[in-house]
mmCIF file of C-alpha atoms and ligand atoms in Angstrom:
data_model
loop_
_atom_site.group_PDB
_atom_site.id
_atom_site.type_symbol
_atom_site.label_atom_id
_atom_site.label_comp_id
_atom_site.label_asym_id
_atom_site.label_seq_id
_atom_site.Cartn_x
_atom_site.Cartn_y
_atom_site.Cartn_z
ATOM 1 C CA UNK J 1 0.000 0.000 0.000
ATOM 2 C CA UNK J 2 1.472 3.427 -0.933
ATOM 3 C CA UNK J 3 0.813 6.582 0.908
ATOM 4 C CA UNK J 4 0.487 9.583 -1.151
ATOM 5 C CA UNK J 5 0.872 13.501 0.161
ATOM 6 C CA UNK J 6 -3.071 13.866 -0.428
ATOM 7 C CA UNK J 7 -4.415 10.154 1.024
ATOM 8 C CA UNK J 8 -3.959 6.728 0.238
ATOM 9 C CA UNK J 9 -3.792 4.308 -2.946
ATOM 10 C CA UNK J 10 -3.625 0.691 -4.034
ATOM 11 C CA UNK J 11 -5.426 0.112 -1.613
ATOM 12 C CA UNK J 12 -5.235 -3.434 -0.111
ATOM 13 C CA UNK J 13 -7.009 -3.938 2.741
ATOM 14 C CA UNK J 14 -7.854 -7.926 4.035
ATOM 15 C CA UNK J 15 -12.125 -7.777 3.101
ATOM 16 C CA UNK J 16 -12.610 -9.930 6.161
ATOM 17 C CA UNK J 17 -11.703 -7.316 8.657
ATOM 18 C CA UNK J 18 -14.554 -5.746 10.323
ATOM 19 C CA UNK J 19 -13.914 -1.591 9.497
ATOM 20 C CA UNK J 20 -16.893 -0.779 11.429
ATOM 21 C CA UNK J 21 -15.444 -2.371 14.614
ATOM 22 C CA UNK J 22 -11.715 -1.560 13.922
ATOM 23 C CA UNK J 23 -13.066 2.484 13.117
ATOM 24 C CA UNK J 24 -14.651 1.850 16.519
ATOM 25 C CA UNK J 25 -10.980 0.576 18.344
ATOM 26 C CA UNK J 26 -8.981 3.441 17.134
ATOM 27 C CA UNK J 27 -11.581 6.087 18.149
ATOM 28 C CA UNK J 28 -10.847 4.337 21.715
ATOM 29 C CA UNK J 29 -7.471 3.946 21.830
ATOM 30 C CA UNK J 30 -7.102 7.377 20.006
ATOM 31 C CA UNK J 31 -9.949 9.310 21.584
ATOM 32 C CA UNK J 32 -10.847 10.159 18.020
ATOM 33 C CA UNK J 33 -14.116 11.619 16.942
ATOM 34 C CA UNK J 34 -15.540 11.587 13.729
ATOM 35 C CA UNK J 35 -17.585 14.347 12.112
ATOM 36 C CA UNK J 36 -19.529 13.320 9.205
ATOM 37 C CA UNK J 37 -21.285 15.994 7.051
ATOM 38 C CA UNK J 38 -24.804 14.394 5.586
ATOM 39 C CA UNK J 39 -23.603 13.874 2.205
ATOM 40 C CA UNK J 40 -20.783 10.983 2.899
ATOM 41 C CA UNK J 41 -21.778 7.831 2.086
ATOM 42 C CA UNK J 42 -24.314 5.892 4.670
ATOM 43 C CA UNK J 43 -21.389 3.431 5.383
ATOM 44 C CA UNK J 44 -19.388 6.171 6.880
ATOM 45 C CA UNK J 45 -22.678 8.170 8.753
ATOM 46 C CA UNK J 46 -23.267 5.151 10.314
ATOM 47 C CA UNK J 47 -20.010 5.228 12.158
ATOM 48 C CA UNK J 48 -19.404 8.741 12.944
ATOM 49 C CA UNK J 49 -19.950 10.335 16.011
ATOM 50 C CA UNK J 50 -21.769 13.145 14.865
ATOM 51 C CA UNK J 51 -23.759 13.626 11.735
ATOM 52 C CA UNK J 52 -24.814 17.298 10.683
ATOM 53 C CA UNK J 53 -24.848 20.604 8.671
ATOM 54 C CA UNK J 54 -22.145 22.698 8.258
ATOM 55 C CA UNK J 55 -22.977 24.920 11.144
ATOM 56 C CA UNK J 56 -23.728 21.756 13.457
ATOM 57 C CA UNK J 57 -20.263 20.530 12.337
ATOM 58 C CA UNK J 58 -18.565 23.512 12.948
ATOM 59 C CA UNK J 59 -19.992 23.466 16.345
ATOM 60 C CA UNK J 60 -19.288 19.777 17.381
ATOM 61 C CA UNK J 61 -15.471 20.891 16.113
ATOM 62 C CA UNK J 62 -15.471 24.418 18.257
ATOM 63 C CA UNK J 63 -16.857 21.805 21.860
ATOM 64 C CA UNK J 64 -14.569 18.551 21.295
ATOM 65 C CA UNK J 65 -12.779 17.163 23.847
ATOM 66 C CA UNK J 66 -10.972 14.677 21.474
ATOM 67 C CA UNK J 67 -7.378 14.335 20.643
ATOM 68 C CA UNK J 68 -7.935 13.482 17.329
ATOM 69 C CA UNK J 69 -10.831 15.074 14.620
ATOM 70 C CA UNK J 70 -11.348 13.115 11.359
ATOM 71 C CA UNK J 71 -13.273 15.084 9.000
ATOM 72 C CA UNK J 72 -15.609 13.116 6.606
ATOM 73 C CA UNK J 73 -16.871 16.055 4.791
ATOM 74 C CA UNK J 74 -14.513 18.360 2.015
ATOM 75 C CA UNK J 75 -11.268 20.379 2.521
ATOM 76 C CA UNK J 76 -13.192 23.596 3.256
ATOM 77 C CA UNK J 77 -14.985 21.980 6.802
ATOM 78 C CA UNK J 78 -12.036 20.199 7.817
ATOM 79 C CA UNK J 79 -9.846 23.390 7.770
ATOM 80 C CA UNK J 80 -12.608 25.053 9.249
ATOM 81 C CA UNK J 81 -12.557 22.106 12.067
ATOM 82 C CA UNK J 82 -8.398 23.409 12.113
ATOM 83 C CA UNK J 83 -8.884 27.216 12.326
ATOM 84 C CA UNK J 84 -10.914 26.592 15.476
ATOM 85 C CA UNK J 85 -8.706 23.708 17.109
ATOM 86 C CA UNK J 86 -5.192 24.879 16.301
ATOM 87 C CA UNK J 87 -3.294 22.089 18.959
ATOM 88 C CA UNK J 88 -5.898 19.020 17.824
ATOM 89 C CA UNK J 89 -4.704 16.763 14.749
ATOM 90 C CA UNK J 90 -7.354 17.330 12.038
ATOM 91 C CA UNK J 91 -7.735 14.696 9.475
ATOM 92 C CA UNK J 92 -9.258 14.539 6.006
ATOM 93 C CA UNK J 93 -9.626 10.761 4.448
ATOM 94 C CA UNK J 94 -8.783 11.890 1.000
ATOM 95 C CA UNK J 95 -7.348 15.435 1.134
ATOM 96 C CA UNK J 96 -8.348 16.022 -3.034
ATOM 97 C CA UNK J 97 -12.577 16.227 -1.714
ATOM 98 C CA UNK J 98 -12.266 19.839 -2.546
ATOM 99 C CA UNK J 99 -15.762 21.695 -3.408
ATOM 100 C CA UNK J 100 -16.568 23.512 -6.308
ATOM 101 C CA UNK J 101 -18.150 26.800 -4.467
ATOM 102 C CA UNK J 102 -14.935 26.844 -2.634
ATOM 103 C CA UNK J 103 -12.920 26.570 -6.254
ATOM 104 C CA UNK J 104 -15.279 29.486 -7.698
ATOM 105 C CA UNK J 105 -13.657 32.421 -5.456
ATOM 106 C CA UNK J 106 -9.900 32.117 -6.155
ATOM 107 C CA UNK J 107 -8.102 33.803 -3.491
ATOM 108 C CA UNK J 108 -6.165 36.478 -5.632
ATOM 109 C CA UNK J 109 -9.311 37.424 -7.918
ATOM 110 C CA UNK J 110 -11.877 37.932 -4.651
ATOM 111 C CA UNK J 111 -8.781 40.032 -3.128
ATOM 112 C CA UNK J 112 -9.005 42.498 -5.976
ATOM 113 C CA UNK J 113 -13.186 42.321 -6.271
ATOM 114 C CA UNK J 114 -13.258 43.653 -2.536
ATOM 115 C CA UNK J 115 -10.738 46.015 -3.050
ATOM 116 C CA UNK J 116 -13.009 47.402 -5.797
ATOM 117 C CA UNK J 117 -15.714 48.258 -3.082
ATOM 118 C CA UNK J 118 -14.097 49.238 0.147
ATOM 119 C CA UNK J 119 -17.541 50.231 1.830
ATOM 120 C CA UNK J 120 -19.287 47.089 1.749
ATOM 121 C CA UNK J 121 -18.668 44.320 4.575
ATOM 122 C CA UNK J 122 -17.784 40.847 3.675
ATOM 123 C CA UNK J 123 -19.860 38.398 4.164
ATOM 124 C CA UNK J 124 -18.634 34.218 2.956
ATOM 125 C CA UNK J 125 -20.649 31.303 2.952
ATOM 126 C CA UNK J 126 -18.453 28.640 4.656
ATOM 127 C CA UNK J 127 -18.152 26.622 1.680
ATOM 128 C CA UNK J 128 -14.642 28.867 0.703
ATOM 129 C CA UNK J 129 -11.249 28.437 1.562
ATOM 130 C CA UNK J 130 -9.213 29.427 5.031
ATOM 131 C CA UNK J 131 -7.350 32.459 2.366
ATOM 132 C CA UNK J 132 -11.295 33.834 1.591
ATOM 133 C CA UNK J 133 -12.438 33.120 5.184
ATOM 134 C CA UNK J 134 -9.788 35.604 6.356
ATOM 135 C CA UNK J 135 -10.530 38.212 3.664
ATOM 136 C CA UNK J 136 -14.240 38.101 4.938
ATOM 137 C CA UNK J 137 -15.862 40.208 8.120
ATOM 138 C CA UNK J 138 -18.067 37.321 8.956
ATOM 139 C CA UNK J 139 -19.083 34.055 7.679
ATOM 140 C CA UNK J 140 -22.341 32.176 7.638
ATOM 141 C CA UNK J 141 -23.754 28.844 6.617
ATOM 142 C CA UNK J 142 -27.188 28.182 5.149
ATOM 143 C CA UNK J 143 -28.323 27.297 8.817
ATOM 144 C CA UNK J 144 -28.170 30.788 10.139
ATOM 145 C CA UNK J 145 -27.413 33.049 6.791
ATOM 146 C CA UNK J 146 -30.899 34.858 7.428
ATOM 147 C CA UNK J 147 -29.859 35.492 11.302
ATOM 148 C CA UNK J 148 -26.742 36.717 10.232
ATOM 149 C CA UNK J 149 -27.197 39.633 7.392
ATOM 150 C CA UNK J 150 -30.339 40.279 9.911
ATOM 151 C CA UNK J 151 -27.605 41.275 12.222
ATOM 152 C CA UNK J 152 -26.037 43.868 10.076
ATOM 153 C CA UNK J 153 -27.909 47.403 9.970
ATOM 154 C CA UNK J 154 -29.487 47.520 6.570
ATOM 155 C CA UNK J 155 -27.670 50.499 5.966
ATOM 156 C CA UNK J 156 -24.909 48.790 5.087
ATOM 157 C CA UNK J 157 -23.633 47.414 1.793
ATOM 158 C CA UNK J 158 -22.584 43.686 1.954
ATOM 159 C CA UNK J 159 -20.335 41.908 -0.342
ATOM 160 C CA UNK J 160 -21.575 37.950 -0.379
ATOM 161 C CA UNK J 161 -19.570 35.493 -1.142
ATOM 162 C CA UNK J 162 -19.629 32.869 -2.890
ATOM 163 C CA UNK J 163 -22.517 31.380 -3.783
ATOM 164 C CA UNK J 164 -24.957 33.454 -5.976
ATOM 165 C CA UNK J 165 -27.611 31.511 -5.986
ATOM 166 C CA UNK J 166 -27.386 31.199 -1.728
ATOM 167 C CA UNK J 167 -26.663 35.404 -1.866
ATOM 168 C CA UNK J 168 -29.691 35.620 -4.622
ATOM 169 C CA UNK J 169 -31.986 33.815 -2.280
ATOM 170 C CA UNK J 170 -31.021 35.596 0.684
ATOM 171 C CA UNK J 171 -31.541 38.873 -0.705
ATOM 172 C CA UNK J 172 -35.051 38.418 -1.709
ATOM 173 C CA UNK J 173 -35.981 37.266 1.766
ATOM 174 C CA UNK J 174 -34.255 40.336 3.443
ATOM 175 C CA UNK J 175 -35.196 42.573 0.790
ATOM 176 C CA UNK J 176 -31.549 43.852 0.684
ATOM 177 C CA UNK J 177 -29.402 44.292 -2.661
ATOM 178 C CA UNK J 178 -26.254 42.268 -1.699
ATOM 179 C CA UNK J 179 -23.347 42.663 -4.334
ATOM 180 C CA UNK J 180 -23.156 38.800 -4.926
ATOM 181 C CA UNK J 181 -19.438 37.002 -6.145
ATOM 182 C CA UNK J 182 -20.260 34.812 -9.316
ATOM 183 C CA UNK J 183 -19.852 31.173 -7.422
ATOM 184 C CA UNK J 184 -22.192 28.401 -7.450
ATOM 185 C CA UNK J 185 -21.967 24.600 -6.483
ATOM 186 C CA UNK J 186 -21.754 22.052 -9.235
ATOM 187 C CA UNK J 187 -24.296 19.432 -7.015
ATOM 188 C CA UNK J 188 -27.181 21.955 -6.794
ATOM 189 C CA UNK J 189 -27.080 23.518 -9.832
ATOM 190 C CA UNK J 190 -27.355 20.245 -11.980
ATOM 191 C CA UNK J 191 -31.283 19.849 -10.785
ATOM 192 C CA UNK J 192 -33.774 19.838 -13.790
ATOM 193 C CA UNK J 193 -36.762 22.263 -13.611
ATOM 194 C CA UNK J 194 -38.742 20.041 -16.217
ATOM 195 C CA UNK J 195 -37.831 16.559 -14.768
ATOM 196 C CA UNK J 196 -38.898 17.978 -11.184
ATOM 197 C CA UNK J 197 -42.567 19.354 -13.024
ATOM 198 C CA UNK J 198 -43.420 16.013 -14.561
ATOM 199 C CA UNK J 199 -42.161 13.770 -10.983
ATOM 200 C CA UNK J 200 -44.603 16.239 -9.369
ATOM 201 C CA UNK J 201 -47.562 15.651 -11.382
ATOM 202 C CA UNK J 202 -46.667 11.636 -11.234
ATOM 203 C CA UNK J 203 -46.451 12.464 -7.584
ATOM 204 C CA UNK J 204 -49.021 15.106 -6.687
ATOM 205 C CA UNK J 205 -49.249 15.143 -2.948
ATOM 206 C CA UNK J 206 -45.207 15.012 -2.992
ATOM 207 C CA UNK J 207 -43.291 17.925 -1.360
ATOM 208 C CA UNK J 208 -40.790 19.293 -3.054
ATOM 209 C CA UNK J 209 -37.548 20.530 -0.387
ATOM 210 C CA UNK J 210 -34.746 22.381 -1.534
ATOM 211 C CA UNK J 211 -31.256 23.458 -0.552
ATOM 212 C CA UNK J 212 -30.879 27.382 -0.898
ATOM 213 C CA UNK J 213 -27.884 26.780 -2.830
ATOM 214 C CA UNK J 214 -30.050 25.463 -5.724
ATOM 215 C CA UNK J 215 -31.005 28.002 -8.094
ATOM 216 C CA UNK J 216 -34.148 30.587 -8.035
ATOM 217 C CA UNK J 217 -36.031 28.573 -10.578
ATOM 218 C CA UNK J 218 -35.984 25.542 -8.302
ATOM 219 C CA UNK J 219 -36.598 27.499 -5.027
ATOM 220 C CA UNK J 220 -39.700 28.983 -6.997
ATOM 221 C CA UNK J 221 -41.429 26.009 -6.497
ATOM 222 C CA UNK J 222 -39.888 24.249 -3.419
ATOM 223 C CA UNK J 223 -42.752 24.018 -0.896
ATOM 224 C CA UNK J 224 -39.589 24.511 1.855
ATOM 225 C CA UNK J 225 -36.217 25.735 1.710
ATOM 226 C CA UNK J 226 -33.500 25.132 4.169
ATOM 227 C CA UNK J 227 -30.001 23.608 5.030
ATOM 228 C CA UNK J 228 -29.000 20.004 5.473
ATOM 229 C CA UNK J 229 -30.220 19.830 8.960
ATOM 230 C CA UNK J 230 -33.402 22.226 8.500
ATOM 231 C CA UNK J 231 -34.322 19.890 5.823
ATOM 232 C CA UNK J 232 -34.162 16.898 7.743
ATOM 233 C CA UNK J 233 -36.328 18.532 10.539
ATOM 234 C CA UNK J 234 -38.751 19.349 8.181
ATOM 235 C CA UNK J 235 -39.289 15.915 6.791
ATOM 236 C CA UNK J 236 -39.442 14.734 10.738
ATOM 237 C CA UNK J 237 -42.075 17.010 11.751
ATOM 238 C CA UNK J 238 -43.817 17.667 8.653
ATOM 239 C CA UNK J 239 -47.134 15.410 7.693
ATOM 240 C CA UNK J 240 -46.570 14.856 4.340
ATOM 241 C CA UNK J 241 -45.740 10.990 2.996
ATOM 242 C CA UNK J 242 -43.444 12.202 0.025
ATOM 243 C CA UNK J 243 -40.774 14.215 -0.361
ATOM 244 C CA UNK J 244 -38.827 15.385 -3.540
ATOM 245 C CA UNK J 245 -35.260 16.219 -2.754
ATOM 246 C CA UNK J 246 -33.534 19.018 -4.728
ATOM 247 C CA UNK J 247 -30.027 18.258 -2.332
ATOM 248 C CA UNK J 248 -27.215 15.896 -2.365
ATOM 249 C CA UNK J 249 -28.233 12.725 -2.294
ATOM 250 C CA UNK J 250 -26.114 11.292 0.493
ATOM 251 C CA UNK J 251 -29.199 13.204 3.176
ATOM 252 C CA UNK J 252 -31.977 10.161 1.921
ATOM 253 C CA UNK J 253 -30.026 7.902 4.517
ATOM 254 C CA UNK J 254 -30.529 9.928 7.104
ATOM 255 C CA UNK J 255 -34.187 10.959 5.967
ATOM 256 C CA UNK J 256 -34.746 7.667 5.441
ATOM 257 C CA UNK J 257 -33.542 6.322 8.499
ATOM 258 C CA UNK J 258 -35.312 9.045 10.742
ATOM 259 C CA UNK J 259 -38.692 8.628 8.790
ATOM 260 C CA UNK J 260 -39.020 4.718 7.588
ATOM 261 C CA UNK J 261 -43.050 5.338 6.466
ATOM 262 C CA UNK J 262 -42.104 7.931 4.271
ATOM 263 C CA UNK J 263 -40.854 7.910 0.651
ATOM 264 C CA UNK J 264 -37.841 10.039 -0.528
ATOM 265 C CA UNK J 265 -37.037 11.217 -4.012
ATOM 266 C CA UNK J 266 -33.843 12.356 -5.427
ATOM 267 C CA UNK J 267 -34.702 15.273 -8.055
ATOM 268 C CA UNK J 268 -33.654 14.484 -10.972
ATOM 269 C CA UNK J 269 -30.410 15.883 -13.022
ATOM 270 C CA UNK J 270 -30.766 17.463 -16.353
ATOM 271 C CA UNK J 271 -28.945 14.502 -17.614
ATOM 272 C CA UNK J 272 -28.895 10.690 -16.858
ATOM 273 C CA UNK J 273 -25.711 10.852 -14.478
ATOM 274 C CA UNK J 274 -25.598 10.714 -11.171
ATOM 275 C CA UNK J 275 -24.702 14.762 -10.739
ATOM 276 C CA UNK J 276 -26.881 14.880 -8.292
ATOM 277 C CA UNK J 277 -23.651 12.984 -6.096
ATOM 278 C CA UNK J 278 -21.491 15.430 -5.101
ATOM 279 C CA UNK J 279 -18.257 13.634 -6.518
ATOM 280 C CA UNK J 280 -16.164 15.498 -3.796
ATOM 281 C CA UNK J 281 -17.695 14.203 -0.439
ATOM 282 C CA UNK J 282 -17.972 11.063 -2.301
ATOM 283 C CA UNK J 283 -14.052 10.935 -2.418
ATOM 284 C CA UNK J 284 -13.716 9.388 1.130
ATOM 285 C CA UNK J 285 -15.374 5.828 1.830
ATOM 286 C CA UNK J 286 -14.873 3.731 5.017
ATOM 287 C CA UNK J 287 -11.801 1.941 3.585
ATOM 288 C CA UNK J 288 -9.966 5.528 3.620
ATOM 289 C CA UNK J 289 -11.319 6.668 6.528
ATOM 290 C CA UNK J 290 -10.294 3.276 8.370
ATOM 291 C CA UNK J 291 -6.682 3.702 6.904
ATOM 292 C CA UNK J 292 -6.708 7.998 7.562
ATOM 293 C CA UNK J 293 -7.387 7.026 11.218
ATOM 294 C CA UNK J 294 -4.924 4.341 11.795
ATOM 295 C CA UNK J 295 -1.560 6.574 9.981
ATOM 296 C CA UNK J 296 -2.820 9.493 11.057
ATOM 297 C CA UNK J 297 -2.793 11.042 7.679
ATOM 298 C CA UNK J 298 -3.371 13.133 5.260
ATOM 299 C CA UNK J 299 -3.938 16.154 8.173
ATOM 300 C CA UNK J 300 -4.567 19.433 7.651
ATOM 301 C CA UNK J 301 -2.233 22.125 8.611
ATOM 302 C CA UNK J 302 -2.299 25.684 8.276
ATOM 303 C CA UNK J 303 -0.039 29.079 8.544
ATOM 304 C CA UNK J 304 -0.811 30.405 12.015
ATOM 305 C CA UNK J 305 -1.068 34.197 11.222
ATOM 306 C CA UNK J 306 -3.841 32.581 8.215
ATOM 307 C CA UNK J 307 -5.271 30.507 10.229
ATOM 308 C CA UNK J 308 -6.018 33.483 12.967
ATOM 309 C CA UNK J 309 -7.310 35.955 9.937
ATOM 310 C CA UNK J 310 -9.727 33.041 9.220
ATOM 311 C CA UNK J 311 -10.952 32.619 12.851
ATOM 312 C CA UNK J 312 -12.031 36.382 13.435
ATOM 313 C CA UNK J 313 -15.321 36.033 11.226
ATOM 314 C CA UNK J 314 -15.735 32.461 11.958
ATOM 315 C CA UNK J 315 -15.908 33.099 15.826
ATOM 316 C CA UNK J 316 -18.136 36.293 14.831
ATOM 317 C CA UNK J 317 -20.832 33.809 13.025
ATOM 318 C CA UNK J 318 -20.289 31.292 16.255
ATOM 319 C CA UNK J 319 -21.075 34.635 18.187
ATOM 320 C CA UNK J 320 -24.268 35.721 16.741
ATOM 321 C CA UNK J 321 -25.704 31.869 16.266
ATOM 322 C CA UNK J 322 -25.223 31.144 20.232
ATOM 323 C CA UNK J 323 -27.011 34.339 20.915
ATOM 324 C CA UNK J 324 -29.685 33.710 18.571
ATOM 325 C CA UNK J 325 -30.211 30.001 20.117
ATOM 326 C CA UNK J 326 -29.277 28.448 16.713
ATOM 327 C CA UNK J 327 -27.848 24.948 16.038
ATOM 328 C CA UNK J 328 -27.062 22.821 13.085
HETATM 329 P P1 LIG G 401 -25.199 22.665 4.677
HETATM 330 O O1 LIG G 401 -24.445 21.559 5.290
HETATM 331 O O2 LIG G 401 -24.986 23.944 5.424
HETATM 332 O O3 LIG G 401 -26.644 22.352 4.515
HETATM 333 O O4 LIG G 401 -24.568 22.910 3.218
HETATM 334 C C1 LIG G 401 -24.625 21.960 2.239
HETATM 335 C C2 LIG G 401 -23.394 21.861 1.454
HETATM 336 O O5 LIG G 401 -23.334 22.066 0.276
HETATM 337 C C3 LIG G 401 -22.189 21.473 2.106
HETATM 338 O O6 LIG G 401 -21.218 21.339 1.187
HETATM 339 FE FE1 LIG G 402 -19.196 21.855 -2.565
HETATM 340 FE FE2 LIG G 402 -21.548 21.476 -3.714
HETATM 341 FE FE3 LIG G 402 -20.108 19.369 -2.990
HETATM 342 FE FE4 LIG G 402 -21.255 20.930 -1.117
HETATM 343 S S1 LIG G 402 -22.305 19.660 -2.616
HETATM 344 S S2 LIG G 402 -19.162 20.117 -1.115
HETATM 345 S S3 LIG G 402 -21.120 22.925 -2.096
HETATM 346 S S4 LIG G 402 -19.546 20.884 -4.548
#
């Protein structure tokens, strides 16, 4: 087996070896924890320690008492898990699960887009990198992003970052006229408006539940709109038998799981693929995660003076969601 810089190949692990119950031994001997974000696969949800949103995740990462944090999510929330543990190991199973929101606001290009408009404050969706997180005056997630532009005085021109369809969203719910970065997630974008018509009329007392990073043609219709977690909640307490799901698919398991009478749908792609898979957080699977946890690699580091720029806004959004009762 060969260890690379960014995780682990040829892999050749002995199939009769029980990864649930050796994941569960090294979190012991370790005092690991894992934090699994709702779109890994169910093999890996079932054996983390906590399952949640990004803000939930970010959270659970800010409270641990564990030595060790493996990440089974992308880069951006295990750096995020880094910036606020600086002394814990943080590890990613496969350090290339990157995010394509994150890759749509290079570091260098946002520098000189804010420098263009000094008066507005920055405000980044978590899905961007540590270098954007510490060009930003506070970040949000789709868990609290209402609470938190609420908690600027409207006065005051905002910069959002980078999601446009997320900053589109939010500004016709607050009314405000947010200069939005051109960014947008590959996963929620890929959701067909016509596919989604015709499953409704096949499925007419079906909900339809969307991520707010899907875009305004989608969220037109979508009987409720929400984050990972919000989404989940609704399904839980809501009456309805059928859901359409305009999110990752990797959230069914848990939907699934918490609501066994109900049916789930994933909305369909534009095309026949499975887009609708977000091939990033779909980059780690139990084999990797077994293997990350017992080498103790690939980690995340970071550049301390980075790492601190990143950790002002982050603690600000932390800030404003404990005061406003809010978890993920
Ligand atoms: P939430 O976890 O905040 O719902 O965001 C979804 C997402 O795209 C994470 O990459
Ligand atoms: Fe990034 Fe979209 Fe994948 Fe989330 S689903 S990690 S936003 S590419």
């Amino acid at each position: 087996m060969k260890i690379l810089e960014k995780g682990f190949t040829d892999i050749e692990i002995d199939p009769s070896l029980d990864l649930f119950a050796e994941i569960e031994q090294l979190k012991k001997e370790k005092n690991a924890i894992i934090l699994a974000h709702y779109y890994q696969e169910p093999d890996i949800q079932d054996v983390a320690d906590y399952i949640g949103d990004s803000l939930g995740l970010a959270q659970q990462a800010e409270q641990t008492n564990a030595d060790l944090i493996v990440f089974a999510g992308v880069h951006f929330m295990a750096e995020t898990a880094k910036i606020l543990n600086p002394t814990k190991k943080v590890l990613l199973p496969d350090l290339n699960a990157g995010c394509s929101l994150a890759d749509s606001a290079p570091a260098e290009l946002f520098r000189a887009f804010k420098a263009k408009h000094p008066d507005h404050l920055v405000v980044s969706y978590i899905n961007c990198t540590a270098d954007i997180k510490a060009l930003s005056d506070i970040i949000c997630t789709s868990g609290n992003a209402e609470k938190i532009i609420e908690s600027i005085p409207k006065d005051q021109p905002i910069l959002f970052a980078p999601d446009k369809n997320l900053g589109a969203y939010l500004n016709k719910i607050s009314g405000r006229n947010m200069l939005l970065w051109n960014g947008a997630c590959m996963v929620h974008e890929i959701f067909s408006l016509e596919k989604i018509t015709k499953l409704k009329i096949r499925h007419p007392k079906a909900k339809l539940i969307a991520h707010p990073e899907c875009e305004d043609a989608i969220l037109r219709i979508a009987d409720y709109i929400g984050s990972t977690t919000q989404l989940l909640k609704y399904t839980k307490s809501d009456t309805a038998s059928e859901y359409i799901v305009a999110t990752e698919t990797g959230i069914l398991h848990q939907m699934q799981q918490d609501n066994p009478q109900k049916t789930f749908i994933p909305a369909p792609p534009t095309n026949n693929c499975a887009c609708n898979d977000c091939p990033h957080m779909k980059l780690n699977t139990l084999e990797k995660l077994y293997l990350c946890m017992k080498y103790e690699t690939p980690e995340i580091t970071m550049d301390e003076t980075l790492r601190l720029a990143a950790k002002k806004p982050m603690d600000r959004m932390l800030d404003i969601s404990r005061a406003a009762g809010l978890l993920g």
